[in-house]
mmCIF file of C-alpha atoms in Angstrom:
data_model
loop_
_atom_site.group_PDB
_atom_site.id
_atom_site.type_symbol
_atom_site.label_atom_id
_atom_site.label_comp_id
_atom_site.label_asym_id
_atom_site.label_seq_id
_atom_site.Cartn_x
_atom_site.Cartn_y
_atom_site.Cartn_z
ATOM 1 C CA MET A 305 -10.267 12.035 22.160
ATOM 2 C CA PRO A 306 -8.491 14.811 20.221
ATOM 3 C CA PHE A 307 -5.586 13.993 17.899
ATOM 4 C CA ASN A 308 -3.342 16.735 16.542
ATOM 5 C CA PHE A 309 -2.389 15.881 12.978
ATOM 6 C CA ASP A 310 -1.264 19.484 12.452
ATOM 7 C CA GLN A 311 1.587 19.043 14.935
ATOM 8 C CA ILE A 312 4.954 20.000 13.487
ATOM 9 C CA ILE A 313 7.384 17.098 13.851
ATOM 10 C CA SER A 314 10.821 17.376 12.282
ATOM 11 C CA ARG A 315 11.893 14.119 10.657
ATOM 12 C CA GLU A 316 15.200 15.438 9.357
ATOM 13 C CA ASN A 317 18.362 13.821 10.737
ATOM 14 C CA THR A 318 16.443 10.726 11.873
ATOM 15 C CA ASP A 319 17.778 8.588 8.995
ATOM 16 C CA SER A 320 14.373 8.956 7.350
ATOM 17 C CA VAL A 321 14.367 7.741 3.746
ATOM 18 C CA LYS A 322 11.673 10.270 2.913
ATOM 19 C CA PHE A 323 13.582 13.273 4.298
ATOM 20 C CA ASP A 324 17.236 12.327 4.606
ATOM 21 C CA GLY A 325 17.166 10.473 1.278
ATOM 22 C CA ARG A 326 16.181 13.520 -0.760
ATOM 23 C CA GLN A 327 19.704 14.372 -1.883
ATOM 24 C CA GLN A 328 20.280 10.886 -3.216
ATOM 25 C CA TYR A 329 16.901 10.547 -4.939
ATOM 26 C CA PHE A 330 16.240 14.081 -6.193
ATOM 27 C CA GLY A 331 19.749 15.519 -6.309
ATOM 28 C CA THR A 332 18.804 18.205 -3.798
ATOM 29 C CA THR A 333 17.397 18.612 -0.311
ATOM 30 C CA ASP A 334 15.430 21.674 -1.409
ATOM 31 C CA VAL A 335 12.178 19.838 -2.135
ATOM 32 C CA SER A 336 9.069 19.190 -0.115
ATOM 33 C CA PRO A 337 9.212 15.384 0.259
ATOM 34 C CA LEU A 338 5.882 13.961 -0.856
ATOM 35 C CA TRP A 339 7.144 10.642 -2.127
ATOM 36 C CA VAL A 340 7.936 7.601 0.091
ATOM 37 C CA ALA A 341 4.688 6.079 1.374
ATOM 38 C CA ASP A 342 4.954 6.736 5.065
ATOM 39 C CA MET A 343 3.272 9.539 6.975
ATOM 40 C CA ASP A 344 4.641 12.462 8.961
ATOM 41 C CA PHE A 345 2.197 11.994 11.842
ATOM 42 C CA ALA A 346 3.014 10.747 15.330
ATOM 43 C CA VAL A 347 1.880 7.169 15.842
ATOM 44 C CA PRO A 348 -1.004 6.430 18.246
ATOM 45 C CA ASP A 349 -0.237 6.869 21.945
ATOM 46 C CA CYS A 350 -1.114 3.218 22.564
ATOM 47 C CA VAL A 351 1.832 2.207 20.371
ATOM 48 C CA VAL A 352 4.247 4.631 22.010
ATOM 49 C CA GLN A 353 3.194 3.558 25.506
ATOM 50 C CA ALA A 354 3.524 -0.134 24.685
ATOM 51 C CA LEU A 355 6.996 0.424 23.223
ATOM 52 C CA GLN A 356 8.074 2.483 26.218
ATOM 53 C CA ALA A 357 6.923 -0.276 28.564
ATOM 54 C CA ARG A 358 8.844 -2.873 26.582
ATOM 55 C CA ILE A 359 11.972 -0.713 26.375
ATOM 56 C CA ALA A 360 11.905 -0.363 30.152
ATOM 57 C CA HIS A 361 13.042 -3.981 30.239
ATOM 58 C CA PRO A 362 16.770 -3.826 29.396
ATOM 59 C CA VAL A 363 17.080 -7.141 27.521
ATOM 60 C CA PHE A 364 16.116 -7.534 23.874
ATOM 61 C CA GLY A 365 16.716 -11.199 23.202
ATOM 62 C CA TYR A 366 15.175 -13.633 20.774
ATOM 63 C CA SER A 367 11.407 -13.393 21.043
ATOM 64 C CA LEU A 368 8.395 -15.601 20.495
ATOM 65 C CA TYR A 369 5.185 -14.549 18.805
ATOM 66 C CA PRO A 370 2.704 -14.482 21.718
ATOM 67 C CA GLU A 371 -0.803 -15.826 21.312
ATOM 68 C CA SER A 372 -2.088 -12.358 22.137
ATOM 69 C CA LEU A 373 -0.499 -11.116 18.892
ATOM 70 C CA TYR A 374 -2.487 -13.617 16.836
ATOM 71 C CA GLN A 375 -5.639 -12.722 18.742
ATOM 72 C CA SER A 376 -5.142 -9.018 18.016
ATOM 73 C CA ILE A 377 -5.178 -9.825 14.285
ATOM 74 C CA ILE A 378 -8.285 -11.981 14.600
ATOM 75 C CA ASP A 379 -10.106 -9.317 16.633
ATOM 76 C CA TRP A 380 -9.125 -6.431 14.343
ATOM 77 C CA PHE A 381 -10.312 -8.057 11.124
ATOM 78 C CA GLN A 382 -13.514 -9.258 12.722
ATOM 79 C CA ARG A 383 -14.184 -5.785 14.121
ATOM 80 C CA ARG A 384 -13.157 -3.693 11.126
ATOM 81 C CA HIS A 385 -13.736 -6.008 8.157
ATOM 82 C CA GLN A 386 -16.239 -8.653 9.328
ATOM 83 C CA TRP A 387 -13.761 -11.361 8.381
ATOM 84 C CA GLU A 388 -13.458 -14.365 10.647
ATOM 85 C CA ILE A 389 -9.848 -15.530 10.587
ATOM 86 C CA LYS A 390 -8.873 -18.814 12.204
ATOM 87 C CA ARG A 391 -5.720 -18.901 14.314
ATOM 88 C CA GLU A 392 -4.106 -21.648 12.245
ATOM 89 C CA TRP A 393 -4.438 -19.593 9.051
ATOM 90 C CA ILE A 394 -1.999 -16.918 10.246
ATOM 91 C CA VAL A 395 1.678 -16.945 9.277
ATOM 92 C CA LEU A 396 3.812 -14.080 10.608
ATOM 93 C CA ALA A 397 6.137 -12.646 7.963
ATOM 94 C CA PRO A 398 9.025 -10.143 7.805
ATOM 95 C CA GLY A 399 7.037 -7.723 5.627
ATOM 96 C CA VAL A 400 4.600 -7.531 2.729
ATOM 97 C CA VAL A 401 7.305 -7.024 0.090
ATOM 98 C CA PRO A 402 9.291 -10.093 1.255
ATOM 99 C CA SER A 403 5.998 -11.961 1.095
ATOM 100 C CA LEU A 404 5.587 -10.996 -2.573
ATOM 101 C CA PHE A 405 9.024 -12.419 -3.313
ATOM 102 C CA ALA A 406 8.342 -15.563 -1.293
ATOM 103 C CA ALA A 407 5.008 -16.144 -3.050
ATOM 104 C CA VAL A 408 6.660 -15.892 -6.455
ATOM 105 C CA GLN A 409 9.209 -18.499 -5.404
ATOM 106 C CA ALA A 410 6.590 -20.750 -3.834
ATOM 107 C CA PHE A 411 3.928 -20.782 -6.540
ATOM 108 C CA ALA A 412 5.700 -20.257 -9.874
ATOM 109 C CA GLN A 413 8.719 -22.060 -11.281
ATOM 110 C CA GLU A 414 11.456 -20.254 -13.200
ATOM 111 C CA GLY A 415 10.104 -19.127 -16.546
ATOM 112 C CA GLU A 416 6.463 -19.422 -15.497
ATOM 113 C CA GLY A 417 4.141 -16.451 -15.621
ATOM 114 C CA VAL A 418 3.202 -14.131 -12.765
ATOM 115 C CA ILE A 419 0.482 -11.548 -13.418
ATOM 116 C CA VAL A 420 0.692 -7.941 -12.243
ATOM 117 C CA GLN A 421 -1.744 -5.095 -12.908
ATOM 118 C CA PRO A 422 0.131 -1.900 -13.769
ATOM 119 C CA PRO A 423 0.436 0.881 -12.981
ATOM 120 C CA VAL A 424 1.262 -0.724 -9.651
ATOM 121 C CA TYR A 425 3.669 -0.551 -6.705
ATOM 122 C CA PHE A 426 7.082 -1.252 -8.226
ATOM 123 C CA PRO A 427 8.208 -4.206 -6.016
ATOM 124 C CA PHE A 428 5.472 -6.201 -7.748
ATOM 125 C CA PHE A 429 7.689 -6.157 -10.840
ATOM 126 C CA SER A 430 11.000 -6.890 -9.138
ATOM 127 C CA ALA A 431 9.483 -9.765 -7.159
ATOM 128 C CA VAL A 432 8.899 -11.451 -10.513
ATOM 129 C CA THR A 433 11.919 -10.445 -12.563
ATOM 130 C CA THR A 434 14.643 -10.940 -9.951
ATOM 131 C CA ASN A 435 13.326 -14.470 -9.419
ATOM 132 C CA ASN A 436 13.532 -15.247 -13.156
ATOM 133 C CA ARG A 437 9.799 -15.650 -13.579
ATOM 134 C CA GLN A 438 7.932 -14.288 -16.585
ATOM 135 C CA LEU A 439 6.316 -10.903 -15.964
ATOM 136 C CA VAL A 440 2.779 -10.894 -17.373
ATOM 137 C CA ASN A 441 1.156 -7.467 -17.497
ATOM 138 C CA ASN A 442 -2.616 -7.181 -17.125
ATOM 139 C CA PRO A 443 -2.869 -3.368 -17.350
ATOM 140 C CA LEU A 444 -5.639 -1.478 -15.616
ATOM 141 C CA ARG A 445 -7.955 0.538 -17.838
ATOM 142 C CA GLU A 446 -8.915 4.112 -17.112
ATOM 143 C CA VAL A 447 -12.597 4.647 -17.866
ATOM 144 C CA ASN A 448 -13.992 8.156 -17.323
ATOM 145 C CA GLY A 449 -11.385 9.021 -14.693
ATOM 146 C CA ARG A 450 -11.716 5.733 -12.805
ATOM 147 C CA TYR A 451 -9.539 2.670 -13.119
ATOM 148 C CA GLU A 452 -10.961 -0.773 -13.781
ATOM 149 C CA MET A 453 -9.519 -4.243 -14.104
ATOM 150 C CA ASP A 454 -9.531 -5.793 -17.571
ATOM 151 C CA ILE A 455 -11.079 -9.121 -16.591
ATOM 152 C CA ASP A 456 -11.154 -10.504 -20.139
ATOM 153 C CA HIS A 457 -7.441 -9.863 -20.512
ATOM 154 C CA LEU A 458 -6.803 -11.299 -17.052
ATOM 155 C CA GLU A 459 -8.526 -14.475 -18.178
ATOM 156 C CA SER A 460 -6.358 -14.699 -21.274
ATOM 157 C CA CYS A 461 -3.246 -14.291 -19.092
ATOM 158 C CA ALA A 462 -4.381 -17.135 -16.850
ATOM 159 C CA LYS A 463 -5.416 -19.266 -19.821
ATOM 160 C CA ASN A 464 -1.928 -18.884 -21.278
ATOM 161 C CA GLY A 465 -0.446 -20.584 -18.244
ATOM 162 C CA ALA A 466 0.306 -17.911 -15.644
ATOM 163 C CA LYS A 467 0.491 -19.444 -12.174
ATOM 164 C CA LEU A 468 0.172 -16.493 -9.796
ATOM 165 C CA LEU A 469 -1.604 -13.142 -9.630
ATOM 166 C CA LEU A 470 -0.183 -10.384 -7.446
ATOM 167 C CA LEU A 471 -3.277 -8.349 -6.580
ATOM 168 C CA CYS A 472 -3.019 -4.898 -5.000
ATOM 169 C CA THR A 473 -6.193 -4.102 -3.055
ATOM 170 C CA PRO A 474 -6.763 -1.248 -2.327
ATOM 171 C CA HIS A 475 -4.616 -0.336 -5.279
ATOM 172 C CA ASN A 476 -1.389 1.637 -5.045
ATOM 173 C CA PRO A 477 -1.008 4.093 -6.787
ATOM 174 C CA VAL A 478 -4.435 4.587 -8.404
ATOM 175 C CA GLY A 479 -6.413 4.451 -5.141
ATOM 176 C CA ARG A 480 -9.165 2.068 -6.259
ATOM 177 C CA VAL A 481 -11.057 -0.058 -3.764
ATOM 178 C CA TRP A 482 -12.193 -3.038 -5.796
ATOM 179 C CA THR A 483 -15.871 -3.858 -5.402
ATOM 180 C CA GLU A 484 -17.115 -7.254 -4.294
ATOM 181 C CA GLN A 485 -18.400 -7.816 -7.828
ATOM 182 C CA GLU A 486 -14.966 -7.121 -9.313
ATOM 183 C CA LEU A 487 -13.295 -9.430 -6.820
ATOM 184 C CA GLN A 488 -15.797 -12.178 -7.536
ATOM 185 C CA GLN A 489 -14.883 -11.915 -11.219
ATOM 186 C CA VAL A 490 -11.204 -12.309 -10.309
ATOM 187 C CA LEU A 491 -12.039 -15.365 -8.214
ATOM 188 C CA GLN A 492 -13.981 -16.921 -11.064
ATOM 189 C CA VAL A 493 -10.950 -16.594 -13.347
ATOM 190 C CA ALA A 494 -8.689 -18.041 -10.660
ATOM 191 C CA ARG A 495 -10.987 -21.035 -10.191
ATOM 192 C CA ARG A 496 -11.191 -21.787 -13.903
ATOM 193 C CA TYR A 497 -7.427 -21.800 -14.380
ATOM 194 C CA ASP A 498 -6.121 -22.948 -10.980
ATOM 195 C CA LEU A 499 -4.529 -19.542 -10.393
ATOM 196 C CA THR A 500 -3.014 -18.656 -7.026
ATOM 197 C CA ILE A 501 -3.586 -15.098 -5.776
ATOM 198 C CA LEU A 502 -1.382 -13.138 -3.396
ATOM 199 C CA SER A 503 -3.683 -10.331 -2.261
ATOM 200 C CA ASP A 504 -1.752 -7.353 -0.866
ATOM 201 C CA ASP A 505 -4.259 -5.666 1.463
ATOM 202 C CA ILE A 506 -1.783 -3.501 3.360
ATOM 203 C CA HIS A 507 -3.869 -0.351 2.677
ATOM 204 C CA CYS A 508 -7.180 -2.001 3.611
ATOM 205 C CA ASP A 509 -7.790 0.219 6.649
ATOM 206 C CA LEU A 510 -7.082 3.543 4.925
ATOM 207 C CA LEU A 511 -10.584 4.023 3.533
ATOM 208 C CA PHE A 512 -12.363 7.260 2.778
ATOM 209 C CA SER A 513 -16.013 7.763 3.696
ATOM 210 C CA GLY A 514 -18.646 6.017 1.631
ATOM 211 C CA VAL A 515 -16.254 3.249 0.593
ATOM 212 C CA ARG A 516 -16.269 -0.354 1.774
ATOM 213 C CA HIS A 517 -13.280 -2.608 1.312
ATOM 214 C CA THR A 518 -13.963 -6.300 0.772
ATOM 215 C CA MET A 519 -11.219 -8.668 1.806
ATOM 216 C CA LEU A 520 -10.723 -11.125 -1.043
ATOM 217 C CA GLY A 521 -10.011 -13.826 1.516
ATOM 218 C CA ARG A 522 -13.461 -13.316 3.025
ATOM 219 C CA LEU A 523 -15.011 -14.276 -0.318
ATOM 220 C CA ALA A 524 -12.890 -17.377 -0.749
ATOM 221 C CA GLN A 525 -14.397 -20.852 -0.871
ATOM 222 C CA PRO A 526 -12.719 -24.139 0.060
ATOM 223 C CA GLY A 527 -10.193 -24.961 -2.644
ATOM 224 C CA ASP A 528 -9.470 -21.345 -3.573
ATOM 225 C CA LYS A 529 -5.771 -20.513 -3.508
ATOM 226 C CA ILE A 530 -5.742 -17.166 -1.727
ATOM 227 C CA ILE A 531 -2.916 -15.715 0.366
ATOM 228 C CA THR A 532 -3.755 -12.383 2.018
ATOM 229 C CA ALA A 533 -0.958 -10.073 3.129
ATOM 230 C CA ILE A 534 -1.891 -7.735 5.984
ATOM 231 C CA ALA A 535 -0.086 -5.417 8.395
ATOM 232 C CA PRO A 536 -0.721 -2.403 10.618
ATOM 233 C CA ASN A 537 2.351 -0.726 9.121
ATOM 234 C CA LYS A 538 0.706 1.707 6.690
ATOM 235 C CA THR A 539 -2.406 2.118 8.817
ATOM 236 C CA PHE A 540 -0.570 3.291 11.936
ATOM 237 C CA ASN A 541 2.611 4.700 10.372
ATOM 238 C CA ILE A 542 5.002 2.018 11.648
ATOM 239 C CA PRO A 543 6.419 0.641 8.351
ATOM 240 C CA GLY A 544 9.976 0.842 9.636
ATOM 241 C CA LEU A 545 9.173 -1.925 12.115
ATOM 242 C CA GLY A 546 8.522 -4.348 9.285
ATOM 243 C CA LEU A 547 6.426 -7.152 10.767
ATOM 244 C CA SER A 548 3.424 -8.349 8.761
ATOM 245 C CA ALA A 549 1.140 -11.365 8.567
ATOM 246 C CA LEU A 550 -0.216 -13.708 5.934
ATOM 247 C CA VAL A 551 -3.647 -15.272 6.139
ATOM 248 C CA ILE A 552 -3.577 -18.626 4.329
ATOM 249 C CA PRO A 553 -6.551 -20.953 4.859
ATOM 250 C CA ASP A 554 -5.100 -23.787 2.749
ATOM 251 C CA GLU A 555 -2.609 -25.958 4.651
ATOM 252 C CA GLN A 556 -0.535 -26.830 1.582
ATOM 253 C CA GLN A 557 -0.154 -23.200 0.671
ATOM 254 C CA ARG A 558 0.810 -22.315 4.241
ATOM 255 C CA THR A 559 3.499 -24.964 4.106
ATOM 256 C CA ALA A 560 4.759 -23.671 0.751
ATOM 257 C CA MET A 561 5.065 -20.114 2.040
ATOM 258 C CA LYS A 562 6.786 -21.212 5.233
ATOM 259 C CA ARG A 563 9.294 -23.204 3.184
ATOM 260 C CA ALA A 564 10.007 -20.215 0.957
ATOM 261 C CA PHE A 565 10.875 -18.113 4.023
ATOM 262 C CA GLU A 566 12.834 -20.932 5.637
ATOM 263 C CA ALA A 567 14.913 -21.443 2.487
ATOM 264 C CA LEU A 568 16.367 -17.980 3.064
ATOM 265 C CA HIS A 569 16.248 -18.234 6.852
ATOM 266 C CA VAL A 570 14.121 -15.097 6.817
ATOM 267 C CA GLY A 571 12.211 -14.205 9.958
ATOM 268 C CA ASN A 572 11.297 -11.179 11.989
ATOM 269 C CA TYR A 573 11.282 -11.753 15.719
ATOM 270 C CA ASN A 574 12.070 -8.185 16.736
ATOM 271 C CA PRO A 575 10.469 -7.687 20.166
ATOM 272 C CA LEU A 576 9.665 -4.044 19.396
ATOM 273 C CA SER A 577 7.951 -4.946 16.121
ATOM 274 C CA ILE A 578 5.823 -7.497 17.947
ATOM 275 C CA THR A 579 4.913 -4.990 20.654
ATOM 276 C CA ALA A 580 3.944 -2.204 18.243
ATOM 277 C CA PHE A 581 1.987 -4.533 15.944
ATOM 278 C CA GLU A 582 -0.216 -5.834 18.734
ATOM 279 C CA ALA A 583 -0.679 -2.453 20.433
ATOM 280 C CA ALA A 584 -1.824 -0.829 17.192
ATOM 281 C CA TYR A 585 -4.456 -3.447 16.462
ATOM 282 C CA ARG A 586 -5.665 -3.449 20.061
ATOM 283 C CA GLY A 587 -5.936 0.272 20.693
ATOM 284 C CA GLY A 588 -5.718 2.210 17.436
ATOM 285 C CA ASP A 589 -9.357 2.455 16.303
ATOM 286 C CA ALA A 590 -10.094 6.014 17.423
ATOM 287 C CA TRP A 591 -6.767 7.313 16.105
ATOM 288 C CA LEU A 592 -7.405 5.694 12.713
ATOM 289 C CA ASP A 593 -10.905 7.133 12.449
ATOM 290 C CA ALA A 594 -9.558 10.618 13.206
ATOM 291 C CA LEU A 595 -6.690 10.149 10.758
ATOM 292 C CA MET A 596 -8.998 9.259 7.877
ATOM 293 C CA ALA A 597 -11.229 12.246 8.576
ATOM 294 C CA TYR A 598 -8.142 14.481 8.460
ATOM 295 C CA LEU A 599 -6.785 12.890 5.284
ATOM 296 C CA GLU A 600 -10.181 13.162 3.620
ATOM 297 C CA THR A 601 -10.193 16.898 4.218
ATOM 298 C CA THR A 602 -6.758 17.141 2.609
ATOM 299 C CA ARG A 603 -7.758 14.915 -0.306
ATOM 300 C CA ASP A 604 -10.890 16.930 -1.015
ATOM 301 C CA PHE A 605 -8.993 20.200 -0.782
ATOM 302 C CA ALA A 606 -6.420 18.915 -3.262
ATOM 303 C CA ALA A 607 -9.108 17.707 -5.664
ATOM 304 C CA ASP A 608 -10.915 21.063 -5.625
ATOM 305 C CA PHE A 609 -7.712 23.116 -5.834
ATOM 306 C CA ILE A 610 -6.277 21.159 -8.749
ATOM 307 C CA ALA A 611 -9.540 21.200 -10.717
ATOM 308 C CA ARG A 612 -9.944 24.941 -10.174
ATOM 309 C CA GLU A 613 -6.393 26.265 -10.164
ATOM 310 C CA ILE A 614 -4.271 23.760 -12.113
ATOM 311 C CA PRO A 615 -6.536 22.549 -14.936
ATOM 312 C CA ARG A 616 -3.612 21.131 -16.927
ATOM 313 C CA ILE A 617 -3.197 18.500 -14.195
ATOM 314 C CA ARG A 618 -5.949 15.985 -13.524
ATOM 315 C CA MET A 619 -6.228 14.230 -10.182
ATOM 316 C CA ILE A 620 -7.521 10.664 -9.983
ATOM 317 C CA LYS A 621 -9.448 10.920 -6.722
ATOM 318 C CA PRO A 622 -8.517 7.974 -4.477
ATOM 319 C CA GLU A 623 -11.074 5.873 -2.643
ATOM 320 C CA ALA A 624 -8.381 4.720 -0.205
ATOM 321 C CA THR A 625 -4.709 5.242 0.762
ATOM 322 C CA TYR A 626 -3.020 8.614 1.312
ATOM 323 C CA LEU A 627 -1.651 8.700 -2.230
ATOM 324 C CA LEU A 628 -2.803 10.909 -5.101
ATOM 325 C CA TRP A 629 -2.329 9.809 -8.715
ATOM 326 C CA LEU A 630 -1.812 12.939 -10.799
ATOM 327 C CA ASP A 631 -2.254 12.931 -14.558
ATOM 328 C CA CYS A 632 0.253 15.534 -15.737
ATOM 329 C CA ARG A 633 0.118 14.763 -19.448
ATOM 330 C CA GLY A 634 -1.601 18.077 -20.049
ATOM 331 C CA LEU A 635 1.694 19.828 -19.282
ATOM 332 C CA GLY A 636 3.139 18.419 -22.515
ATOM 333 C CA LEU A 637 6.448 17.343 -20.971
ATOM 334 C CA SER A 638 8.507 14.200 -21.375
ATOM 335 C CA ASP A 639 8.847 12.051 -18.280
ATOM 336 C CA ALA A 640 12.385 13.299 -17.662
ATOM 337 C CA ALA A 641 11.314 16.919 -18.125
ATOM 338 C CA LEU A 642 8.272 16.373 -15.927
ATOM 339 C CA ARG A 643 10.416 15.090 -13.078
ATOM 340 C CA ASP A 644 12.799 18.053 -13.439
ATOM 341 C CA PHE A 645 9.873 20.473 -13.549
ATOM 342 C CA PHE A 646 8.507 19.352 -10.212
ATOM 343 C CA VAL A 647 11.891 19.052 -8.509
ATOM 344 C CA LYS A 648 13.688 22.125 -9.865
ATOM 345 C CA THR A 649 10.853 24.553 -10.567
ATOM 346 C CA CYS A 650 8.105 23.547 -8.133
ATOM 347 C CA LYS A 651 10.502 22.147 -5.486
ATOM 348 C CA VAL A 652 8.118 19.285 -4.818
ATOM 349 C CA GLY A 653 9.503 15.756 -4.653
ATOM 350 C CA MET A 654 7.091 13.063 -5.836
ATOM 351 C CA ASN A 655 7.367 9.573 -7.304
ATOM 352 C CA PRO A 656 7.402 9.630 -11.121
ATOM 353 C CA GLY A 657 4.667 7.509 -12.630
ATOM 354 C CA THR A 658 7.116 5.608 -14.802
ATOM 355 C CA VAL A 659 8.333 3.550 -11.813
ATOM 356 C CA PHE A 660 4.837 2.047 -11.577
ATOM 357 C CA GLY A 661 5.131 0.463 -15.010
ATOM 358 C CA GLU A 662 2.845 0.492 -18.011
ATOM 359 C CA GLY A 663 0.334 3.329 -17.884
ATOM 360 C CA GLY A 664 2.503 5.452 -15.592
ATOM 361 C CA SER A 665 4.078 7.707 -18.201
ATOM 362 C CA GLY A 666 2.997 11.315 -17.693
ATOM 363 C CA PHE A 667 1.802 10.704 -14.125
ATOM 364 C CA MET A 668 3.166 11.534 -10.666
ATOM 365 C CA ARG A 669 2.292 10.064 -7.278
ATOM 366 C CA MET A 670 1.854 12.524 -4.426
ATOM 367 C CA ASN A 671 1.837 11.460 -0.762
ATOM 368 C CA ILE A 672 -0.620 13.565 1.273
ATOM 369 C CA GLY A 673 0.183 11.805 4.551
ATOM 370 C CA THR A 674 1.442 15.001 6.100
ATOM 371 C CA ARG A 675 0.126 18.271 7.548
ATOM 372 C CA LYS A 676 -2.476 19.906 5.348
ATOM 373 C CA ASP A 677 -0.516 23.179 5.237
ATOM 374 C CA VAL A 678 2.402 21.311 3.627
ATOM 375 C CA ILE A 679 0.088 20.103 0.852
ATOM 376 C CA VAL A 680 -1.394 23.592 0.452
ATOM 377 C CA GLN A 681 2.080 25.081 0.006
ATOM 378 C CA ALA A 682 3.104 22.368 -2.462
ATOM 379 C CA LEU A 683 -0.002 22.833 -4.592
ATOM 380 C CA GLU A 684 0.390 26.596 -4.595
ATOM 381 C CA ALA A 685 3.989 26.168 -5.771
ATOM 382 C CA ILE A 686 2.829 23.854 -8.566
ATOM 383 C CA ARG A 687 0.107 26.304 -9.585
ATOM 384 C CA SER A 688 2.559 29.178 -9.713
ATOM 385 C CA ALA A 689 5.026 27.189 -11.801
ATOM 386 C CA CYS A 690 2.305 26.020 -14.195
ATOM 387 C CA GLU A 691 1.086 29.582 -14.694
ATOM 388 C CA ARG A 692 4.576 30.530 -15.892
ATOM 389 C CA MET A 693 4.718 27.713 -18.426
ATOM 390 C CA PRO A 694 3.934 28.428 -22.068
ATOM 391 C CA ILE A 695 0.607 27.026 -23.195
#
């Protein structure tokens, strides 16, 4: 079945954060928007058709979560990740980011430590700090152009009394897919120090060839405190619909998370979210496979182009996601000047690395979830601007 990821689809004037938010974020609309982590591709036909069928019914009242929704999750993760999830483990949630906040409230008291691994997706920080918990940084280490976890430092963080680890797997923004061996090391630390782990696996389906993602929850043993956050939102480009799920084998932890959501009366029973979620997991396999082949072509082009044509920028080649982590320190600019350079000179709007915390200075995050020709034009603009810079 052919899928046209080169189709031109205008997203302007659709209240898109990525496009219609450019003026507010960059101070201009004259930038190619390669920032917010959603894609510019049409969603799978199975999702559109399911939504159209639901919209044909003219009442959008309060909705239940049907058993077929739970079964679609179970089937997807068995089929794609060889993980057997039991029905009673699943808790539907209003989104992965709200789940981060809820986990912090549920498993750490005010003043207690919550571990994050920067550079990392910025809500990991705010989930901790806005809830008056202690932010404990366990920075990733870059070794020969590849990021690794510092397990010894992670152990010292846990030993010093941290209660919760917010794990990003696959990792945003550095694009690592943690190996089973690395995850086993994390589990060993968690077991020694009674550490709870919220594993954000929202990018788990966006894998490039030759890479295998291991669900941390699949490695868990009875007694392990593992909450896995999953959703089809990034995979199938439906993040605006919000619905996600948590997989929590331990009954006490399930109860704690449910109470955290109930304390704020937070739920997501949107009938369209439910419809799209289930349709994506039931019928999206072929679309996803084609998407990743397309994105891999774009990723490889970008890697070759940057290495050959823009040697002052170094690309950390991702193993997953549609996000590139660009080391721009070779340009010799401050973070403020670097942001201005890309926006005003290159006319390319990316996320500055500083928002991802420690280790992000001098970096930019580029979203390649768009037509390849858009990425080609952006890279050519960056090359041209770099050639005009003094060495």
